[in-house]
């Protein structure tokens, strides 16, 4: 069979790239092995415009957040599902120093941060001694629902192979690629952290960051916000269930849930929550992050039909809509890619072994 673009991986990157190609009327085939521990299936799907202990604005925060909001709303309408929830983050300050850092950022006119007027509103649910502030606009996206509904759409469009992609069977030619009986003009790898084994792109400066999360059941907690006190607590679409996490591990033995995280997180919840809760799941995945915290988007400098959309790190929910769109526009109209994201910034590194 003949197709325009072969896409390997249906995490948030492969999903959104195929969505934008679909909108452009391009043909594509997605190959995904359905692994349960992919980053997109474990993530909370939170779009948070600030980061770190000093509440610094994330890269391109305004542009990415607006673009993501439009994309998930439109895609939700297409899939007949609510994917995006406007949920500002209530940040319970763990110390007077953190409260001061927050107030300092407000005094610098950061429009993403504001004092929360009703300081006692959450007394019934949480212990908090140093007050709270509000971060927004922020969103949570139901990534699991999106992935599963898009997978069904792809299957209905006969644009999905549910199997492991075997890289050794790929033939890269001058005018395209051949994989089994699939001939495509281009291939784009959206493999998440498994790209570190990809012969074309493994030299890119990936940084693997493991993260874990619990899913808890807890009655009566408000669902209009995401809550934060060191860890995040975010409402999930199923009634009375919440996502709780995460941590950032640069060194780890395997990608599995750990006893250590479970103990630390349940201890933190016991100190924070006033309501009884039950842990119903414990999950872990490895985030495909990059050393310089910018994504990898575009085509190999030597093999011009072999591309990548990856390196979303801790921010896949906000980065992937924008950069999947940019890559689709590049494929269809040859529009340029943002230089900070274009994988061509590593041309020397990637072409070295072929010179
Ligand atoms: C605990 C945790 C919490 C997070 N929370 C957030 C959050 O709140 N907000 C946010 O923006 N980001 C969050 N992230 C980060 C986010 O999950 C990632 O940035 C994003 O999901 C990466 O998506 P991806 O499509 O690149 O990779 P993945 O989600 O890993 O998808 C890759 C896909 O490719 C498939 N695949 C790979 N190799 C093959 C092969 N050879 N054959 C067939 N299929 C293959 C895999 O099975 C998978 O389906 C979190 C991550 C973790 C771990």
Coordinates of C-alpha atoms and ligand atoms in Angstrom, one line a residue:
X1 CA 0.0 0.0 0.0
X2 CA 1.0 3.6 -0.7
X3 CA 0.8 6.4 1.9
X4 CA 2.1 9.9 2.3
X5 CA 3.5 9.6 5.9
X6 CA 4.3 6.5 8.0
X7 CA 4.1 7.4 11.7
X8 CA 5.7 5.2 14.4
X9 CA 4.1 5.6 17.8
X10 CA 0.7 6.9 18.9
X11 CA 1.4 8.7 22.1
X12 CA 0.5 12.4 22.2
X13 CA 3.0 13.2 19.4
X14 CA 1.9 10.5 16.9
X15 CA -1.8 11.3 17.7
X16 CA -1.5 15.0 17.1
X17 CA 0.7 14.7 14.0
X18 CA -1.8 12.3 12.4
X19 CA -4.7 14.6 13.4
X20 CA -3.0 17.6 11.6
X21 CA -2.2 15.5 8.6
X22 CA -5.8 14.2 8.5
X23 CA -7.0 17.8 8.5
X24 CA -4.7 18.6 5.6
X25 CA -6.1 15.7 3.6
X26 CA -2.8 13.8 3.6
X27 CA -2.7 10.0 3.9
X28 CA -0.9 8.4 6.7
X29 CA -0.4 5.0 8.5
X30 CA 0.3 4.8 12.2
X31 CA 2.1 1.8 13.7
X32 CA 1.8 1.5 17.5
X33 CA 2.4 -1.4 19.8
X34 CA -0.1 -0.4 22.5
X35 CA 2.4 -0.4 25.3
X36 CA 0.7 0.5 28.6
X37 CA 3.6 2.3 30.2
X38 CA 4.1 5.0 27.6
X39 CA 4.5 8.5 29.0
X40 CA 1.3 9.8 27.5
X41 CA -0.7 7.1 29.2
X42 CA 0.7 7.9 32.6
X43 CA 0.7 11.7 32.4
X44 CA -1.7 14.0 34.2
X45 CA -2.1 16.1 31.1
X46 CA -1.8 19.3 33.0
X47 CA -0.9 22.6 31.1
X48 CA 0.8 24.7 33.7
X49 CA 2.3 28.1 32.5
X50 CA 4.9 28.3 35.3
X51 CA 7.6 26.1 36.6
X52 CA 9.9 25.6 39.5
X53 CA 10.3 27.0 42.9
X54 CA 10.6 30.6 41.5
X55 CA 7.4 30.3 39.4
X56 CA 9.3 31.1 36.2
X57 CA 7.2 31.3 33.0
X58 CA 7.6 28.2 30.8
X59 CA 9.0 28.6 27.3
X60 CA 6.5 30.2 24.9
X61 CA 3.8 29.8 27.7
X62 CA 1.2 32.1 26.2
X63 CA 1.4 30.9 22.6
X64 CA 1.6 27.2 23.5
X65 CA -1.3 27.4 25.9
X66 CA -3.6 29.2 23.5
X67 CA -2.8 26.9 20.7
X68 CA -3.3 23.8 22.9
X69 CA -6.6 25.0 24.1
X70 CA -7.9 25.5 20.5
X71 CA -6.5 22.2 19.4
X72 CA -8.0 20.0 22.2
X73 CA -11.3 21.8 21.9
X74 CA -11.6 21.2 18.2
X75 CA -10.3 17.6 18.4
X76 CA -12.8 17.0 21.3
X77 CA -15.6 18.2 19.1
X78 CA -14.5 15.9 16.3
X79 CA -14.3 13.0 18.6
X80 CA -17.5 13.9 20.4
X81 CA -15.8 14.1 23.8
X82 CA -14.7 16.6 26.4
X83 CA -10.9 16.5 26.4
X84 CA -9.9 19.9 27.9
X85 CA -10.9 21.3 31.3
X86 CA -10.1 24.8 32.3
X87 CA -8.6 24.1 35.8
X88 CA -6.5 26.7 37.4
X89 CA -3.9 25.4 39.9
X90 CA -4.3 26.1 43.6
X91 CA -0.8 26.2 45.0
X92 CA -0.7 25.5 48.8
X93 CA 2.5 27.1 49.9
X94 CA 4.6 24.5 51.8
X95 CA 6.6 27.3 53.6
X96 CA 6.6 31.0 54.3
X97 CA 9.5 31.3 51.8
X98 CA 7.5 29.8 49.0
X99 CA 4.6 32.2 49.8
X100 CA 7.0 35.1 49.6
X101 CA 8.4 33.9 46.3
X102 CA 4.9 33.7 44.9
X103 CA 4.0 37.2 46.2
X104 CA 7.3 38.6 44.7
X105 CA 6.3 37.2 41.3
X106 CA 2.9 38.9 41.6
X107 CA 4.5 42.2 42.4
X108 CA 6.6 41.7 39.2
X109 CA 3.2 41.7 37.4
X110 CA 3.3 38.1 36.3
X111 CA -0.2 37.7 34.9
X112 CA -0.2 33.9 35.4
X113 CA -0.2 34.3 39.2
X114 CA -2.7 35.8 41.5
X115 CA -3.7 35.8 45.2
X116 CA -6.6 33.5 45.9
X117 CA -9.4 35.6 47.6
X118 CA -11.1 32.9 49.6
X119 CA -8.2 31.6 51.6
X120 CA -10.4 29.3 53.8
X121 CA -12.4 27.7 51.0
X122 CA -10.3 24.5 51.0
X123 CA -10.1 24.1 54.8
X124 CA -12.5 21.3 54.8
X125 CA -10.4 19.2 52.4
X126 CA -6.7 20.0 52.9
X127 CA -4.3 20.9 55.7
X128 CA -2.4 24.1 54.7
X129 CA -0.7 26.5 57.1
X130 CA 0.8 29.1 54.8
X131 CA -2.1 30.0 52.5
X132 CA -2.6 29.4 48.8
X133 CA -2.3 31.2 45.5
X134 CA -3.8 30.6 42.1
X135 CA -1.9 29.9 38.9
X136 CA -3.8 30.2 35.6
X137 CA -5.0 30.0 33.0
X138 CA -4.2 26.3 33.4
X139 CA -5.8 23.2 32.0
X140 CA -6.0 19.5 32.3
X141 CA -6.4 17.3 29.3
X142 CA -7.8 13.8 29.3
X143 CA -5.0 12.2 27.4
X144 CA -6.0 8.6 28.0
X145 CA -9.5 9.3 26.5
X146 CA -8.0 11.2 23.6
X147 CA -5.5 8.4 22.8
X148 CA -8.1 5.7 23.0
X149 CA -10.7 7.6 20.9
X150 CA -8.2 8.5 18.3
X151 CA -6.9 4.9 18.2
X152 CA -10.5 3.8 17.4
X153 CA -10.8 6.5 14.7
X154 CA -7.5 5.4 13.1
X155 CA -8.7 1.8 13.1
X156 CA -11.9 2.9 11.4
X157 CA -9.9 4.9 8.8
X158 CA -7.8 1.8 8.3
X159 CA -4.8 3.9 9.2
X160 CA -3.5 1.9 12.2
X161 CA -1.3 -1.2 12.5
X162 CA -1.3 -2.4 16.1
X163 CA 2.1 -4.1 16.3
X164 CA 5.7 -3.4 17.1
X165 CA 7.6 -1.5 14.4
X166 CA 10.8 -3.5 13.6
X167 CA 13.4 -0.9 12.6
X168 CA 15.7 -3.4 10.9
X169 CA 12.9 -4.0 8.3
X170 CA 12.8 -0.4 7.2
X171 CA 14.3 0.5 3.9
X172 CA 15.2 4.1 3.4
X173 CA 15.4 5.1 -0.3
X174 CA 16.0 8.4 -2.2
X175 CA 12.4 9.0 -2.8
X176 CA 10.7 7.6 0.3
X177 CA 10.7 4.6 2.6
X178 CA 9.5 1.0 2.4
X179 CA 8.3 -1.0 5.4
X180 CA 6.9 -4.5 4.5
X181 CA 4.1 -3.7 2.0
X182 CA 3.9 0.0 3.0
X183 CA 5.5 2.5 0.7
X184 CA 5.6 6.0 2.2
X185 CA 7.0 9.3 1.0
X186 CA 8.2 10.0 4.6
X187 CA 8.5 8.3 7.9
X188 CA 8.2 10.2 11.2
X189 CA 9.3 8.6 14.5
X190 CA 7.1 9.5 17.5
X191 CA 8.4 6.7 19.7
X192 CA 8.9 8.6 23.0
X193 CA 11.8 7.5 25.0
X194 CA 12.4 4.4 22.8
X195 CA 13.9 6.8 20.3
X196 CA 17.1 6.5 22.2
X197 CA 17.5 3.1 20.4
X198 CA 16.6 4.6 17.0
X199 CA 19.7 4.4 14.7
X200 CA 18.9 7.7 13.0
X201 CA 18.3 9.7 16.1
X202 CA 19.9 8.0 19.0
X203 CA 22.7 10.6 19.0
X204 CA 20.4 13.4 19.9
X205 CA 20.9 14.7 23.5
X206 CA 17.9 12.9 25.1
X207 CA 17.5 12.9 28.9
X208 CA 15.4 10.1 30.3
X209 CA 13.4 11.2 33.3
X210 CA 11.3 8.6 35.1
X211 CA 8.1 9.7 36.8
X212 CA 5.5 7.9 38.8
X213 CA 1.9 8.6 39.8
X214 CA -0.9 7.2 41.9
X215 CA -4.6 7.2 41.0
X216 CA -6.7 7.6 44.2
X217 CA -10.4 7.4 44.9
X218 CA -11.6 10.2 47.3
X219 CA -15.1 11.4 47.7
X220 CA -16.2 15.0 47.9
X221 CA -13.0 16.7 46.8
X222 CA -13.6 19.7 44.5
X223 CA -13.0 19.1 40.8
X224 CA -12.8 22.7 39.6
X225 CA -9.1 23.1 40.2
X226 CA -5.8 21.1 40.2
X227 CA -4.2 21.2 43.6
X228 CA -0.5 21.4 44.4
X229 CA 1.6 21.1 47.5
X230 CA 4.9 19.7 46.3
X231 CA 2.9 17.0 44.5
X232 CA -0.1 17.7 42.2
X233 CA -3.6 16.3 42.7
X234 CA -5.7 16.5 39.6
X235 CA -9.3 15.4 39.0
X236 CA -9.7 12.5 36.4
X237 CA -12.8 12.0 34.2
X238 CA -14.1 9.1 36.3
X239 CA -16.1 10.4 39.3
X240 CA -14.2 10.7 42.6
X241 CA -10.8 9.7 41.1
X242 CA -7.7 11.8 41.1
X243 CA -4.2 11.6 39.7
X244 CA -1.4 12.2 42.2
X245 CA 2.2 12.8 41.3
X246 CA 4.9 13.1 40.4
X247 CA 8.6 12.8 40.8
X248 CA 11.7 13.3 38.6
X249 CA 14.3 10.6 38.5
X250 CA 17.3 11.0 36.3
X251 CA 18.9 7.8 37.6
X252 CA 16.8 4.6 37.8
X253 CA 17.2 0.9 37.4
X254 CA 13.9 0.3 35.6
X255 CA 10.8 2.1 34.5
X256 CA 8.5 0.3 37.0
X257 CA 6.6 1.7 39.9
X258 CA 8.7 1.8 43.1
X259 CA 8.0 1.2 46.7
X260 CA 9.9 4.4 47.6
X261 CA 7.5 6.6 45.6
X262 CA 4.5 4.9 47.0
X263 CA 5.6 5.4 50.6
X264 CA 6.7 9.0 50.0
X265 CA 3.5 10.0 48.2
X266 CA 1.1 8.3 50.6
X267 CA 2.9 10.0 53.5
X268 CA 2.6 13.3 51.8
X269 CA -1.1 12.7 51.1
X270 CA -1.7 11.7 54.7
X271 CA -0.3 15.0 55.8
X272 CA -2.2 17.0 53.3
X273 CA -5.6 15.5 52.8
X274 CA -8.4 15.7 55.4
X275 CA -10.6 13.2 53.6
X276 CA -10.1 9.4 53.5
X277 CA -8.8 8.1 50.2
X278 CA -7.9 4.7 48.6
X279 CA -5.0 4.1 46.2
X280 CA -6.4 2.3 43.2
X281 CA -3.4 2.4 40.8
X282 CA 0.3 3.0 40.9
X283 CA 2.0 3.8 37.5
X284 CA 5.4 4.8 36.1
X285 CA 6.9 5.9 32.8
X286 CA 10.0 7.4 31.4
X287 CA 9.6 10.9 30.0
X288 CA 11.4 11.7 26.7
X289 CA 13.1 14.8 27.9
X290 CA 16.1 16.6 26.3
X291 CA 19.2 18.1 27.8
X292 CA 18.5 21.6 26.6
X293 CA 14.7 21.3 27.3
X294 CA 13.6 21.9 23.7
X295 CA 11.8 19.4 21.5
X296 CA 13.2 17.5 18.5
X297 CA 11.2 18.2 15.4
X298 CA 11.9 17.7 11.7
X299 CA 13.9 15.7 9.3
X300 CA 17.3 14.1 9.4
X301 CA 20.0 16.2 7.7
X302 CA 21.2 13.3 5.6
X303 CA 18.1 11.1 5.2
X304 CA 15.6 13.8 4.3
X305 CA 12.5 11.5 4.4
X306 CA 13.2 10.3 7.9
X307 CA 11.7 12.6 10.6
X308 CA 11.1 12.8 14.3
X309 CA 8.6 14.5 16.7
X310 CA 9.9 13.9 20.2
X311 CA 11.7 15.4 23.2
X312 CA 8.5 16.8 24.8
X313 CA 9.9 16.1 28.2
X314 CA 7.6 17.2 31.1
X315 CA 5.4 19.3 28.8
X316 CA 4.0 17.1 26.1
X317 CA 0.4 18.3 26.6
X318 CA 1.3 21.9 25.8
X319 CA 4.2 21.4 23.3
X320 CA 2.8 18.6 21.1
X321 CA -0.2 20.4 19.6
X322 CA 1.9 23.3 18.4
X323 CA 4.9 21.3 17.2
X324 CA 2.8 18.6 15.6
X325 CA 1.0 21.3 13.7
X326 CA 4.3 22.9 12.7
X327 CA 5.7 19.6 11.5
X328 CA 2.5 18.9 9.5
X329 CA 2.8 22.3 7.8
X330 CA 6.4 21.7 7.1
X331 CA 5.5 18.3 5.4
X332 CA 2.6 19.7 3.4
X333 CA 3.8 23.2 2.5
X334 CA 7.5 23.1 3.3
X335 CA 6.9 25.9 5.9
X336 CA 9.9 26.4 8.1
X337 CA 10.3 24.9 11.6
X338 CA 11.2 27.0 14.7
X339 CA 15.0 26.9 14.8
X340 CA 15.0 26.1 18.6
X341 CA 13.0 23.0 17.9
X342 CA 14.3 22.0 14.4
X343 CA 16.4 18.9 14.7
X344 CA 18.7 20.4 12.1
X345 CA 20.3 22.3 14.9
X346 CA 22.1 19.0 15.5
X347 CA 23.0 18.5 11.8
X348 CA 26.7 18.1 12.5
X349 CA 26.1 15.5 15.2
X350 CA 23.5 13.6 13.1
X351 CA 25.5 13.6 9.9
X352 CA 28.9 12.9 11.4
X353 CA 28.7 9.1 11.0
X354 CA 27.6 9.4 7.3
X355 CA 30.4 11.8 6.1
Ligands
LIG1 C1 4.4 10.6 35.6 C2 4.3 11.6 34.5 C3 3.5 12.7 34.5 C4 3.5 13.6 33.5 N1 2.6 14.7 33.6 C5 2.5 15.6 32.5 C6 1.7 16.7 32.6 O1 0.9 16.8 33.5 N2 1.7 17.6 31.6 C7 2.5 17.4 30.5 O2 2.4 18.2 29.6 N3 3.3 16.3 30.4 C8 3.4 15.4 31.4 N4 4.2 14.4 31.3 C9 5.1 14.3 30.1 C10 4.3 13.7 28.9 O3 3.7 12.5 29.3 C11 5.3 13.5 27.7 O4 5.9 14.7 27.3 C12 4.5 13.0 26.5 O5 3.5 12.0 26.8 C13 5.5 12.3 25.5 O6 4.7 11.8 24.4 P1 5.3 11.0 23.2 O7 4.2 10.9 22.2 O8 6.5 11.7 22.7 O9 5.8 9.6 23.8 P2 5.0 8.4 24.4 O10 3.8 8.8 25.1 O11 6.0 7.6 25.1 O12 4.4 7.6 23.1 C14 5.3 6.8 22.3 C15 4.4 5.8 21.6 O13 5.2 5.1 20.7 C16 5.0 3.7 20.8 N5 6.2 3.0 20.3 C17 7.5 3.3 20.6 N6 8.3 2.4 19.9 C18 7.5 1.7 19.1 C19 7.8 0.6 18.2 N7 9.0 0.2 17.9 N8 6.7 0.0 17.6 C20 5.4 0.4 17.9 N9 5.1 1.4 18.7 C21 6.1 2.0 19.4 C22 4.7 3.5 22.3 O14 4.1 2.3 22.6 C23 3.9 4.7 22.6 O15 2.5 4.5 22.3 C24 4.2 13.4 32.3 C25 5.0 12.3 32.2 C26 5.1 11.3 33.3 C27 5.9 10.1 33.1

